[in-house]
PDB file of C-alpha atoms and ligand atoms in Angstrom:
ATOM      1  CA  UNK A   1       6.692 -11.818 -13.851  1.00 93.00           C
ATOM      2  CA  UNK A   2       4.961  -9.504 -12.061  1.00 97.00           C
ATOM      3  CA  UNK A   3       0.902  -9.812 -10.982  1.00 98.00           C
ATOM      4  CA  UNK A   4      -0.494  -6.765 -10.158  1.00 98.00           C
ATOM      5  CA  UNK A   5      -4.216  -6.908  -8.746  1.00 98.00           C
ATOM      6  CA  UNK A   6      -6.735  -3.989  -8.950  1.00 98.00           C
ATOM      7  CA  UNK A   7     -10.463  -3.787  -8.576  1.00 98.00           C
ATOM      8  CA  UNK A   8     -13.034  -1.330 -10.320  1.00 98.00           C
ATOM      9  CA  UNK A   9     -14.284   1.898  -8.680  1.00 98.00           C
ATOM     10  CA  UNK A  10     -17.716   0.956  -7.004  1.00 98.00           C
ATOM     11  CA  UNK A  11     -20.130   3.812  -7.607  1.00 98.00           C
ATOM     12  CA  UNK A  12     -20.556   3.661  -3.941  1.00 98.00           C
ATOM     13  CA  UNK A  13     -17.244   5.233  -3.814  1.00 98.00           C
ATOM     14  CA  UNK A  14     -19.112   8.475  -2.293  1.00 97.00           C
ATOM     15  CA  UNK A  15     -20.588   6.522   1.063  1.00 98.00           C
ATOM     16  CA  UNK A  16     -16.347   5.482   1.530  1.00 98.00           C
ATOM     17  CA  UNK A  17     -15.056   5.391   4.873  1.00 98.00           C
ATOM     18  CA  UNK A  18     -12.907   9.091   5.982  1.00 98.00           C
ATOM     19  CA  UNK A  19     -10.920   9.632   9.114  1.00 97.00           C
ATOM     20  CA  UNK A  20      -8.864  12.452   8.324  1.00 95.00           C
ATOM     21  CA  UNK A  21     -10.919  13.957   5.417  1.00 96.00           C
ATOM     22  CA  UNK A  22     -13.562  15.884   5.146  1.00 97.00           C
ATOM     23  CA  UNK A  23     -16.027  14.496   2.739  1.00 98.00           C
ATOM     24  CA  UNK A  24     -16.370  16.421  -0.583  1.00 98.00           C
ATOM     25  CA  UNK A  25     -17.536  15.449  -3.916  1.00 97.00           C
ATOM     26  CA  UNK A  26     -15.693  12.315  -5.992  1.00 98.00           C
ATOM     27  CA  UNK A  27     -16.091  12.906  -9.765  1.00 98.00           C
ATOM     28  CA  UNK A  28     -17.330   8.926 -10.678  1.00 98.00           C
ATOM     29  CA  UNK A  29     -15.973   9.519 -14.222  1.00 98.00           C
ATOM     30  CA  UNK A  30     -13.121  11.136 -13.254  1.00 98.00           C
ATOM     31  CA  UNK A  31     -12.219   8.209 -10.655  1.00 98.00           C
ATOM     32  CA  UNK A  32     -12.488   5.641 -13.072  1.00 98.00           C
ATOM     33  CA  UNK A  33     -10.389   7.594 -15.780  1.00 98.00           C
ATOM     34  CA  UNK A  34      -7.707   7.774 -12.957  1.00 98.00           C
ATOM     35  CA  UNK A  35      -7.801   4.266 -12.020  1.00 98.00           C
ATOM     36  CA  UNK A  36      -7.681   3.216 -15.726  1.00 98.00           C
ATOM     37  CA  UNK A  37      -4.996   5.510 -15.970  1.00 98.00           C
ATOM     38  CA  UNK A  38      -2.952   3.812 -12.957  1.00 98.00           C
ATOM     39  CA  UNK A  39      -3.975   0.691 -14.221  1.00 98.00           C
ATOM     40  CA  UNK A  40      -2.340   1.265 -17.703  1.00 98.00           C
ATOM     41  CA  UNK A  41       1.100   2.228 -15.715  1.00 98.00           C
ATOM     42  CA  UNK A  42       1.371  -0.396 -14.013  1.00 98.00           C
ATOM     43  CA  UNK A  43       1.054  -2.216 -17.597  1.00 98.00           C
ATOM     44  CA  UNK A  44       3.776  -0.095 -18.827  1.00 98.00           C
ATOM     45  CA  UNK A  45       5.807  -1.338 -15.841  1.00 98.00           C
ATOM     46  CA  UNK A  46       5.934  -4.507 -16.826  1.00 98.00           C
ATOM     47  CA  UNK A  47       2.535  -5.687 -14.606  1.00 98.00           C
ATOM     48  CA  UNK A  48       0.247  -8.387 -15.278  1.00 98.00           C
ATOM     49  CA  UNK A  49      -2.838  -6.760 -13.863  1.00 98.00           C
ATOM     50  CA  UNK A  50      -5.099  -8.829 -13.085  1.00 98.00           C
ATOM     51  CA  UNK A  51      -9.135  -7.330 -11.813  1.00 98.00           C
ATOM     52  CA  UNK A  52     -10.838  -9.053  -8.540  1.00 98.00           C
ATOM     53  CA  UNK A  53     -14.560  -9.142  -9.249  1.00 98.00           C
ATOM     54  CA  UNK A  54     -16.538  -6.315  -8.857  1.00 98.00           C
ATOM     55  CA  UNK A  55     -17.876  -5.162  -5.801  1.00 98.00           C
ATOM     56  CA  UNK A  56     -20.200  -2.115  -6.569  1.00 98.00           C
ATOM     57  CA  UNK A  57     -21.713  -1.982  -3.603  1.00 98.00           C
ATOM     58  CA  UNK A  58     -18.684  -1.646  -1.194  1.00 98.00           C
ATOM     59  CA  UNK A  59     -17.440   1.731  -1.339  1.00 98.00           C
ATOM     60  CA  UNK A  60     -13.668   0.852  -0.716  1.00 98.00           C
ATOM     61  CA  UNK A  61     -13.446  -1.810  -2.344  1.00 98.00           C
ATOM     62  CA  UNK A  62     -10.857  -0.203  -4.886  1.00 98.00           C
ATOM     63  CA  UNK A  63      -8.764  -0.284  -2.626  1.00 98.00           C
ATOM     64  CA  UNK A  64      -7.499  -3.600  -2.586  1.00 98.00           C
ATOM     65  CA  UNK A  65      -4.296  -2.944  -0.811  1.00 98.00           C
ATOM     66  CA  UNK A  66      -5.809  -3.071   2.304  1.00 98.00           C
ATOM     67  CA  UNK A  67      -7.078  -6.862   2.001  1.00 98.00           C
ATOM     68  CA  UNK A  68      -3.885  -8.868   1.771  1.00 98.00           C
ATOM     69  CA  UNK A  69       0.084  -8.422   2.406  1.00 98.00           C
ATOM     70  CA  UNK A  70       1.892 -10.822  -0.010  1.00 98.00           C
ATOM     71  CA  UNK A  71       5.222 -12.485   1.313  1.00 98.00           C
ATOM     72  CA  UNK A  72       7.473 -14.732  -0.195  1.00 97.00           C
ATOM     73  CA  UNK A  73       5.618 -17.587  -0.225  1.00 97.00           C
ATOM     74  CA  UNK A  74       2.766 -16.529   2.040  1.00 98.00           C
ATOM     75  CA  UNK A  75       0.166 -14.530   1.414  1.00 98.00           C
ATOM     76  CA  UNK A  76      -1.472 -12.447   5.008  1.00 98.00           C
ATOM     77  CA  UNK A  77      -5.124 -11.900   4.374  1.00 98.00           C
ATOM     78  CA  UNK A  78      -5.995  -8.881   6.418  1.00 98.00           C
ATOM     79  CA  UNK A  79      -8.970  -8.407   8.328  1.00 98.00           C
ATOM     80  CA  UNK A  80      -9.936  -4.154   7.512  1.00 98.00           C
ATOM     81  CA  UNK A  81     -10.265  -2.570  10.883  1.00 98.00           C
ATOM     82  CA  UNK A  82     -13.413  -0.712   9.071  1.00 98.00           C
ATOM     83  CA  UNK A  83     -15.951  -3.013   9.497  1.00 98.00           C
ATOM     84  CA  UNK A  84     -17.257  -1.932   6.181  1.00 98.00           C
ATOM     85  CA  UNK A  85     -14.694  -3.404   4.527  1.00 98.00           C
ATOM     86  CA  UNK A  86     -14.623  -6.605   5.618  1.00 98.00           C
ATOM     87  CA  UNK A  87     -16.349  -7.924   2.806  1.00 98.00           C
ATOM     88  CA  UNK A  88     -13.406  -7.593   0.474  1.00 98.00           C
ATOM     89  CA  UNK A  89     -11.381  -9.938   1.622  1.00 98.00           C
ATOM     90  CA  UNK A  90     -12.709 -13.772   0.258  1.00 98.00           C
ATOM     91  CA  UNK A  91     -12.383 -12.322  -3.494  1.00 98.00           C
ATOM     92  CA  UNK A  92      -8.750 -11.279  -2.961  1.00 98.00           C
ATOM     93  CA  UNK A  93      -8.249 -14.510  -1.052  1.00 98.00           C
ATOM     94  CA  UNK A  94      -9.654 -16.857  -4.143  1.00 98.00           C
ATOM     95  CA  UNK A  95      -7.216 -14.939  -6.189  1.00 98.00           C
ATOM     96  CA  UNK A  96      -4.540 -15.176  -3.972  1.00 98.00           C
ATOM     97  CA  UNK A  97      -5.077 -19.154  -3.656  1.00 98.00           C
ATOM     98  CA  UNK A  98      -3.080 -19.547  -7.036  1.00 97.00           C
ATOM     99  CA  UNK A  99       0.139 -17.798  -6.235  1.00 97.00           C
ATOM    100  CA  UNK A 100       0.813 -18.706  -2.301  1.00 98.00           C
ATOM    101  CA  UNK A 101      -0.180 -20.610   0.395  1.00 97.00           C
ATOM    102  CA  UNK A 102      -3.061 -18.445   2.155  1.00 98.00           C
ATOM    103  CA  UNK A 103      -3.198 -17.073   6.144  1.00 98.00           C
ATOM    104  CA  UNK A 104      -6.047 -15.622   7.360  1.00 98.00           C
ATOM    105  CA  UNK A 105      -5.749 -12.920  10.035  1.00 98.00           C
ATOM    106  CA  UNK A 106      -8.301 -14.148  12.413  1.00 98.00           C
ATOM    107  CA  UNK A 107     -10.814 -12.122  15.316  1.00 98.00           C
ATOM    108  CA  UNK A 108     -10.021 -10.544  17.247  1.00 98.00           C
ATOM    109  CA  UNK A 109      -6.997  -9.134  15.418  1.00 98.00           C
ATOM    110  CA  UNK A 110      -7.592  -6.305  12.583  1.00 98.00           C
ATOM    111  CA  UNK A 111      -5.008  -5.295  10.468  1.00 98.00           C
ATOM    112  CA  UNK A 112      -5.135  -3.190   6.918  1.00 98.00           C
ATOM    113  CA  UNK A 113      -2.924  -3.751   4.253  1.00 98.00           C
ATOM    114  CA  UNK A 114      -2.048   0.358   4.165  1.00 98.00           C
ATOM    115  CA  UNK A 115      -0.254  -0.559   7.410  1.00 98.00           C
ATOM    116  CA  UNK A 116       2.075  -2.281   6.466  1.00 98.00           C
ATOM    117  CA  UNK A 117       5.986  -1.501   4.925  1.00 98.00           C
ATOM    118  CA  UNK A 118       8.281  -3.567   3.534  1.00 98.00           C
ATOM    119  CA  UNK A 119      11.826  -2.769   3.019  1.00 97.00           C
ATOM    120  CA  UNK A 120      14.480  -5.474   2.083  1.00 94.00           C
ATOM    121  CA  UNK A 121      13.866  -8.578   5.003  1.00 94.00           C
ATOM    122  CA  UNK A 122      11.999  -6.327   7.272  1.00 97.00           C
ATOM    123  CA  UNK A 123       8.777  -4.877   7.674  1.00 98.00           C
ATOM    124  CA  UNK A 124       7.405  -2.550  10.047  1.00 98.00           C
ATOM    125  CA  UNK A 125       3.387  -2.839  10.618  1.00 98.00           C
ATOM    126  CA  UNK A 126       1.848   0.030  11.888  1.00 98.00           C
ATOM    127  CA  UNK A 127      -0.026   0.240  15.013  1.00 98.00           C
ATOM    128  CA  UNK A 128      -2.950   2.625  14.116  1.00 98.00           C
ATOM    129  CA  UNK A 129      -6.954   2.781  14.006  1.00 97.00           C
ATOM    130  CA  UNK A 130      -7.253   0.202  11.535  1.00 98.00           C
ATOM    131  CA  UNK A 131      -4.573  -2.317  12.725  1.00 98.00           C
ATOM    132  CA  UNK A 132      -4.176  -3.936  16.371  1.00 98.00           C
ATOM    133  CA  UNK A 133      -1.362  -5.675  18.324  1.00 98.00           C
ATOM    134  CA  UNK A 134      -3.138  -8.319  17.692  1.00 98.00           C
ATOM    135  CA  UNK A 135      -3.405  -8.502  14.237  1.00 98.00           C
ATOM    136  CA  UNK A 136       0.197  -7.235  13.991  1.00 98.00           C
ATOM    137  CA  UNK A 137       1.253 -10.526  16.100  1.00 98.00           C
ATOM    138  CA  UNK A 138      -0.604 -12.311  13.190  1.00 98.00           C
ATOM    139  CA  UNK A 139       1.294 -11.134  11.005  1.00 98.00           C
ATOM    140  CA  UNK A 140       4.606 -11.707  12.522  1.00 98.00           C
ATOM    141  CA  UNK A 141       3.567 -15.378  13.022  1.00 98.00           C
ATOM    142  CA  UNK A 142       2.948 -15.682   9.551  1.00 98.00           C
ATOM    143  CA  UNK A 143       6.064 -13.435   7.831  1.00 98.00           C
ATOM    144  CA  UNK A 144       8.322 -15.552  10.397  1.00 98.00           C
ATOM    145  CA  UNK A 145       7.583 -18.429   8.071  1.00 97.00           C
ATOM    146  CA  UNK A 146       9.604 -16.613   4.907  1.00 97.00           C
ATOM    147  CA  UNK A 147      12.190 -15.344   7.602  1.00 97.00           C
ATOM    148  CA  UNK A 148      11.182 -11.677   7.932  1.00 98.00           C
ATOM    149  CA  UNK A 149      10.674  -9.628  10.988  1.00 97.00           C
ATOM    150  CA  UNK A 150       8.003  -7.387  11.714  1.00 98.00           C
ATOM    151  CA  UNK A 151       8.224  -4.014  14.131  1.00 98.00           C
ATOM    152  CA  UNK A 152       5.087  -2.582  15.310  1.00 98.00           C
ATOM    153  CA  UNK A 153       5.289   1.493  14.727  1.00 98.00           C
ATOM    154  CA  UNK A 154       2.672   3.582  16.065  1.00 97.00           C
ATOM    155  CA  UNK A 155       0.643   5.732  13.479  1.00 98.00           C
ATOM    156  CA  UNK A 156      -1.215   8.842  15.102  1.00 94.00           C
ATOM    157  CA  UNK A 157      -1.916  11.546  12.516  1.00 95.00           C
ATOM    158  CA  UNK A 158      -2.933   9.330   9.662  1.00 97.00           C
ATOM    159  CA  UNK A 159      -4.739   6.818   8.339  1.00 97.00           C
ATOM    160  CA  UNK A 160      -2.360   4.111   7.758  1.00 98.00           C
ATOM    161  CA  UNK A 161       1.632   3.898   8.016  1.00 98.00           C
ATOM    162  CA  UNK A 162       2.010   3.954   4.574  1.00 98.00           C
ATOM    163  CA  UNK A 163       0.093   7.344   4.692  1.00 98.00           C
ATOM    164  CA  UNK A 164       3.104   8.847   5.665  1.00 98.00           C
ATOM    165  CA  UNK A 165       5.965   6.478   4.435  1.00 98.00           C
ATOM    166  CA  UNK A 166       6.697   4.197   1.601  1.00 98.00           C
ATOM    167  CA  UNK A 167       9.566   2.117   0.176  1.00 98.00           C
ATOM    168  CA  UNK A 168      11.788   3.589  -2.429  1.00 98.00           C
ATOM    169  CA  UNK A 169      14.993   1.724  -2.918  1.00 97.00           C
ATOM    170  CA  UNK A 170      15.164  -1.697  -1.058  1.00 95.00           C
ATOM    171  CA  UNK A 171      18.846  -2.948  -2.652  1.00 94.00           C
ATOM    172  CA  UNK A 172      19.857   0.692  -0.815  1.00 96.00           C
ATOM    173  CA  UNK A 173      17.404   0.664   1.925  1.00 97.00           C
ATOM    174  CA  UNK A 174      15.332   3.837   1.133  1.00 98.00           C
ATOM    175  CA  UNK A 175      12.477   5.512   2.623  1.00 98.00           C
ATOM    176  CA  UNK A 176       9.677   8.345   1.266  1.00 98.00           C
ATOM    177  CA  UNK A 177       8.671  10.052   4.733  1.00 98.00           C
ATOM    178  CA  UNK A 178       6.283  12.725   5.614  1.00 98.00           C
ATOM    179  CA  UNK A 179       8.300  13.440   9.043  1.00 98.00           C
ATOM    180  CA  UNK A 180       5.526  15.627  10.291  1.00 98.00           C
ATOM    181  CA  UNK A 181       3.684  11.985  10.354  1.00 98.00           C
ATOM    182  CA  UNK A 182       6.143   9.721  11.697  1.00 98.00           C
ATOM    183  CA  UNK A 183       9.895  10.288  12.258  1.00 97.00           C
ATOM    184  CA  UNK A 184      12.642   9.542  10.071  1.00 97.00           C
ATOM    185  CA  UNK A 185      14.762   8.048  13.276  1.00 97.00           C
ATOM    186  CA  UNK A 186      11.810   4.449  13.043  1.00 97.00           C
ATOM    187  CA  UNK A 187      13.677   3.364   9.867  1.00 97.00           C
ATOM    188  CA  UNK A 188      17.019   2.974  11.487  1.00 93.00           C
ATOM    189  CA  UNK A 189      19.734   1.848   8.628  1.00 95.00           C
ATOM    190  CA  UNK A 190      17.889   3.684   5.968  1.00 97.00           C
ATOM    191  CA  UNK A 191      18.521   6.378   3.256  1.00 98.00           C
ATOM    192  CA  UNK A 192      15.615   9.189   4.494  1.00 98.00           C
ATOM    193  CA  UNK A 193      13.847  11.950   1.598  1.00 98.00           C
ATOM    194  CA  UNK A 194      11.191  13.891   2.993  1.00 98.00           C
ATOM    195  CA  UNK A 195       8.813  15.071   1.193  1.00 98.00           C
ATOM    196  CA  UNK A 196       8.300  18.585   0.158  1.00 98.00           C
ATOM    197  CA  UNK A 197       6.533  20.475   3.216  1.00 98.00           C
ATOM    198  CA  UNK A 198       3.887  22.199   1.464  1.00 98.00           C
ATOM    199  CA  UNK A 199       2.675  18.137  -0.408  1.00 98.00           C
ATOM    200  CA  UNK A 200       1.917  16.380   3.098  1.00 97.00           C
ATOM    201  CA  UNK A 201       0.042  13.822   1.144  1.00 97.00           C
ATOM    202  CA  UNK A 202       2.744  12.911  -1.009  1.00 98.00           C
ATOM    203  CA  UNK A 203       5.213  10.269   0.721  1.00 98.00           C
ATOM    204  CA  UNK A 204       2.613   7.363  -0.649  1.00 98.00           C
ATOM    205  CA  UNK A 205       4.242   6.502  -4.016  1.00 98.00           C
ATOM    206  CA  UNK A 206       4.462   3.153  -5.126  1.00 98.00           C
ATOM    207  CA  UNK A 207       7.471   1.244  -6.519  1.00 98.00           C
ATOM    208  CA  UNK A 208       7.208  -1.251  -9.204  1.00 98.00           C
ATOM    209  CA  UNK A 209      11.095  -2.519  -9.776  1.00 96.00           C
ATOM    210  CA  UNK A 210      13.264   0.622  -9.906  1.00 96.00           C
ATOM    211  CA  UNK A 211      10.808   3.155 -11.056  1.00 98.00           C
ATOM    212  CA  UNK A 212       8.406   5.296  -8.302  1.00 98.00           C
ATOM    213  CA  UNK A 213       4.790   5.846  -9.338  1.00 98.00           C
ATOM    214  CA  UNK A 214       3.931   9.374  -7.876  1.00 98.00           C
ATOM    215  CA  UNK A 215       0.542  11.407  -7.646  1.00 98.00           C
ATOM    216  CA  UNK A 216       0.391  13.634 -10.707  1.00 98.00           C
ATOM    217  CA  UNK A 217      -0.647  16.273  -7.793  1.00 98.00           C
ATOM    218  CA  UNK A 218       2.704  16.197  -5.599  1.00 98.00           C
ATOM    219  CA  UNK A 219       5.583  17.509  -8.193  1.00 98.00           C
ATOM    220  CA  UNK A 220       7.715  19.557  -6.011  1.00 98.00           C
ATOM    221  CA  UNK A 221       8.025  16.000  -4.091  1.00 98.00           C
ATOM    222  CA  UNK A 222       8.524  14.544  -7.584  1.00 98.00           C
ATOM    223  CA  UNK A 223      11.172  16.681  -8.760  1.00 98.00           C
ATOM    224  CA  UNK A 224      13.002  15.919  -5.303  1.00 98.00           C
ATOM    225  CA  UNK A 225      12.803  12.365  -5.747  1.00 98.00           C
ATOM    226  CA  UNK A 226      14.034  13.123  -9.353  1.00 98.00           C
ATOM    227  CA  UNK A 227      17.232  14.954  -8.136  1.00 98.00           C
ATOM    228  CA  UNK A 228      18.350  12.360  -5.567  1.00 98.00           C
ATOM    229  CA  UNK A 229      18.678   9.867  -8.779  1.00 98.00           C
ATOM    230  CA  UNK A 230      15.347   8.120  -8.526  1.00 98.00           C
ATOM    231  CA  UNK A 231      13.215   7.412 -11.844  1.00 98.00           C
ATOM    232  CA  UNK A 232       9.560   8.457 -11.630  1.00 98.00           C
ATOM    233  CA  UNK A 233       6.157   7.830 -13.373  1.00 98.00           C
ATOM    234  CA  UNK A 234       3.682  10.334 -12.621  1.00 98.00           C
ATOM    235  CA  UNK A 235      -0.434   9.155 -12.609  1.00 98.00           C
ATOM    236  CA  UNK A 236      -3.292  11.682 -11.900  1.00 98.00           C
ATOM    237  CA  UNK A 237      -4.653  10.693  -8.625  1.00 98.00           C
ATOM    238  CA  UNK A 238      -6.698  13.558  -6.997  1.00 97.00           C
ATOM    239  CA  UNK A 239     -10.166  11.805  -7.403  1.00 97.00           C
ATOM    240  CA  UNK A 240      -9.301   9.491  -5.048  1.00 97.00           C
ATOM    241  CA  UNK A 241      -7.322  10.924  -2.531  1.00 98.00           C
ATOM    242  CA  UNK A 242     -10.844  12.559  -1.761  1.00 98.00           C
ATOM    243  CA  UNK A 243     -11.628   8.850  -0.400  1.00 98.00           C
ATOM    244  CA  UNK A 244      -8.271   9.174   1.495  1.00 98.00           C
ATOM    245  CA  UNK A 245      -6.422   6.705  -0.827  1.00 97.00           C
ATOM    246  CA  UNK A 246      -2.954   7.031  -2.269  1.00 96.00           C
ATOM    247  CA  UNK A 247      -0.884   5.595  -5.161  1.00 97.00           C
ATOM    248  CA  UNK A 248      -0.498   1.766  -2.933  1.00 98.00           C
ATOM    249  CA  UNK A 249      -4.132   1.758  -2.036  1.00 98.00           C
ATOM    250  CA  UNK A 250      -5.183   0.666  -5.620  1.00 98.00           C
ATOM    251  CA  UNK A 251      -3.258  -2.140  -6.175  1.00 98.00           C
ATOM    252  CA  UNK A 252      -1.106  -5.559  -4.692  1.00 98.00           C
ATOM    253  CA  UNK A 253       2.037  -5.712  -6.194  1.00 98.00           C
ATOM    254  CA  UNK A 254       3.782  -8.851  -6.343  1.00 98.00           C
ATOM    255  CA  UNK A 255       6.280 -11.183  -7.937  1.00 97.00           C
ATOM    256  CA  UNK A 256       4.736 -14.762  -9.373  1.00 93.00           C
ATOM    257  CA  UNK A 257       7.601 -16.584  -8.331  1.00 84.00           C
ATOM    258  CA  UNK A 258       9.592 -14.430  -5.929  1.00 79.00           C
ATOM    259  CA  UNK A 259      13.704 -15.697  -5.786  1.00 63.00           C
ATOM    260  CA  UNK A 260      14.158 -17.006  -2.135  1.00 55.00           C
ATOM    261  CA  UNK A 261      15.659 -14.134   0.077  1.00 47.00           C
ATOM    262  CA  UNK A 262      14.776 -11.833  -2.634  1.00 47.00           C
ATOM    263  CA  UNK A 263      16.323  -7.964  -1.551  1.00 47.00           C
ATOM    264  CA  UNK A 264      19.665  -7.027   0.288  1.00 43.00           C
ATOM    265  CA  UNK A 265      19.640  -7.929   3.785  1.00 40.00           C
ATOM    266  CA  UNK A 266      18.821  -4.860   5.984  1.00 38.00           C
ATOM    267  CA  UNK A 267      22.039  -2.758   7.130  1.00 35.00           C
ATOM    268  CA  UNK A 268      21.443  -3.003  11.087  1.00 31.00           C
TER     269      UNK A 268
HETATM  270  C1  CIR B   1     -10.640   3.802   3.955  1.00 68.39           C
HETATM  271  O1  CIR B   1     -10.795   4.667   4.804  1.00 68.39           O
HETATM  272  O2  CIR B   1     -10.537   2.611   4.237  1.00 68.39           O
HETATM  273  C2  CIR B   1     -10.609   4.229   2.497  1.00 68.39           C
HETATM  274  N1  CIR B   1     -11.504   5.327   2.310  1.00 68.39           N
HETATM  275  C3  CIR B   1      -9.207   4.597   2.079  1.00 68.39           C
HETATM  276  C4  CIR B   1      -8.270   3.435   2.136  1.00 68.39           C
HETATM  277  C5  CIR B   1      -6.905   3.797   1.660  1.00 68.39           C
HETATM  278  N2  CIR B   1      -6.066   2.666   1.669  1.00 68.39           N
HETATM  279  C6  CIR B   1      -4.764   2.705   1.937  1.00 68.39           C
HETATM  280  O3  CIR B   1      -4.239   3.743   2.292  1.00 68.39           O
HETATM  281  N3  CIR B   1      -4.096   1.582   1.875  1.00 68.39           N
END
């Protein structure tokens, strides 16, 4: 069974934080038609979604991604780099509580949950605004405990890692990668698509068992994805990419009772 957990759009979304964005108007009821939208296919996906409480008066707190990294049988919660955000976290711990036992990432590390990839046993953490060597040693302490390794990666020309590349096959180790952003050659052992040159944006998707949830506003990356064999579920996401967050940002995806050693061993 799969738990997938969301939060509302605060209608502070318009104060959010930006680092690569300039800031233009967010449509409120567009937003939250979106989100419902995303919401509904992650339903279709076989999800459990499950909504933290509401917290209308942090901007990004929709983006619940960035609060916690679920392992196997640990869950990391993250301490935002913004410190705007740092008042996310306890809600997504409390929920957390009932699935895994619960680390905190402590000060004076930071670490966002945008920063960090999985793929198979391994997971790359990237070294960026928002996340620290410190919080990325953190993090290796705790993943060590479910046997899975963790390479720092610096991130320069976006927000987070996952900004510019995301997980699509972990059985065949497969990355989505924006190589303007960060280069292929990081993900050593895996299958590489780019994404289409003229969708920069588009290489955060999200994958919920075998099918990739894509931005409604990328399809030329979409139809690439589509001819190497992969399945795809297209959501309109546009509203909120103007608050600089992509398909991952919205939700935590993660199994209730994961099998141990869950995912093909990476090919070294
Ligand atoms: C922020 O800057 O924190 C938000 N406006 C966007 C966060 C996006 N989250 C993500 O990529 N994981």
């Amino acid at each position: 069974m799969l738990i997938a957990l969301t939060r509302a759009v605060p209608p502070s979304i318009f104060t959010c934080e930006l680092t690569h964005l300039e800031r233009v108007p967010i449509d409120f009821a567009r937003a939250v038609q979106e989100h419902d939208g995303y919401e509904r296919a992650l339903e279709a996906l076989g999800c459990r979604v499950e909504r933290l409480p509401d917290l209308p008066d942090l901007p990004d707190s929709v983006f619940v991604e960035d609060t916690a990294i679920v392992l196997d049988t640990v869950a990391v919660i993250a301490r935002p780099g913004a410190e705007s955000r740092r008042g996310e976290t306890p809600t997504t711990a409390d929920a957390l509580k009932r699935y895994r036992d619960v680390l905190f990432v402590t000060e004076p590390g930071v670490l966002d949950g945008g920063d960090v990839l999985r793929i198979g046993r391994r997971i790359y953490a990237g070294l960026s605004t928002r996340t620290s060597k410190e919080g990325i040693g953190q993090l290796r302490d705790a993943a060590a405990r479910d046997d899975l390794s963790v390479t720092g990666v610096r991130v320069g020309k976006c927000l987070h890692l996952k900004s510019a590349v995301t997980t699509i096959d972990h059985q065949r180790p497969t990355v989505l990668v924006n190589p303007d952003w960060i280069d292929p050659a990081t993900f050593e052992g895996c299958d590489v698509v780019e994404v289409d040159p003229a969708e920069p944006q588009a290489a955060n998707v999200l994958l919920v068992g075998s099918t990739i949830v894509c931005a409604a506003e990328f399809p030329a990356t979409r139809r690439r994805l589509e001819e190497h064999g992969f399945r795809t579920m297209p959501v309109a996401a546009g509203e909120l990419a103007k608050a600089e967050g992509g398909l991952t940002c919205g939700s935590i995806v993660f199994e209730i009772d994961p099998a141990p050693h869950k995912g093909a061993p990476y090919r070294d």
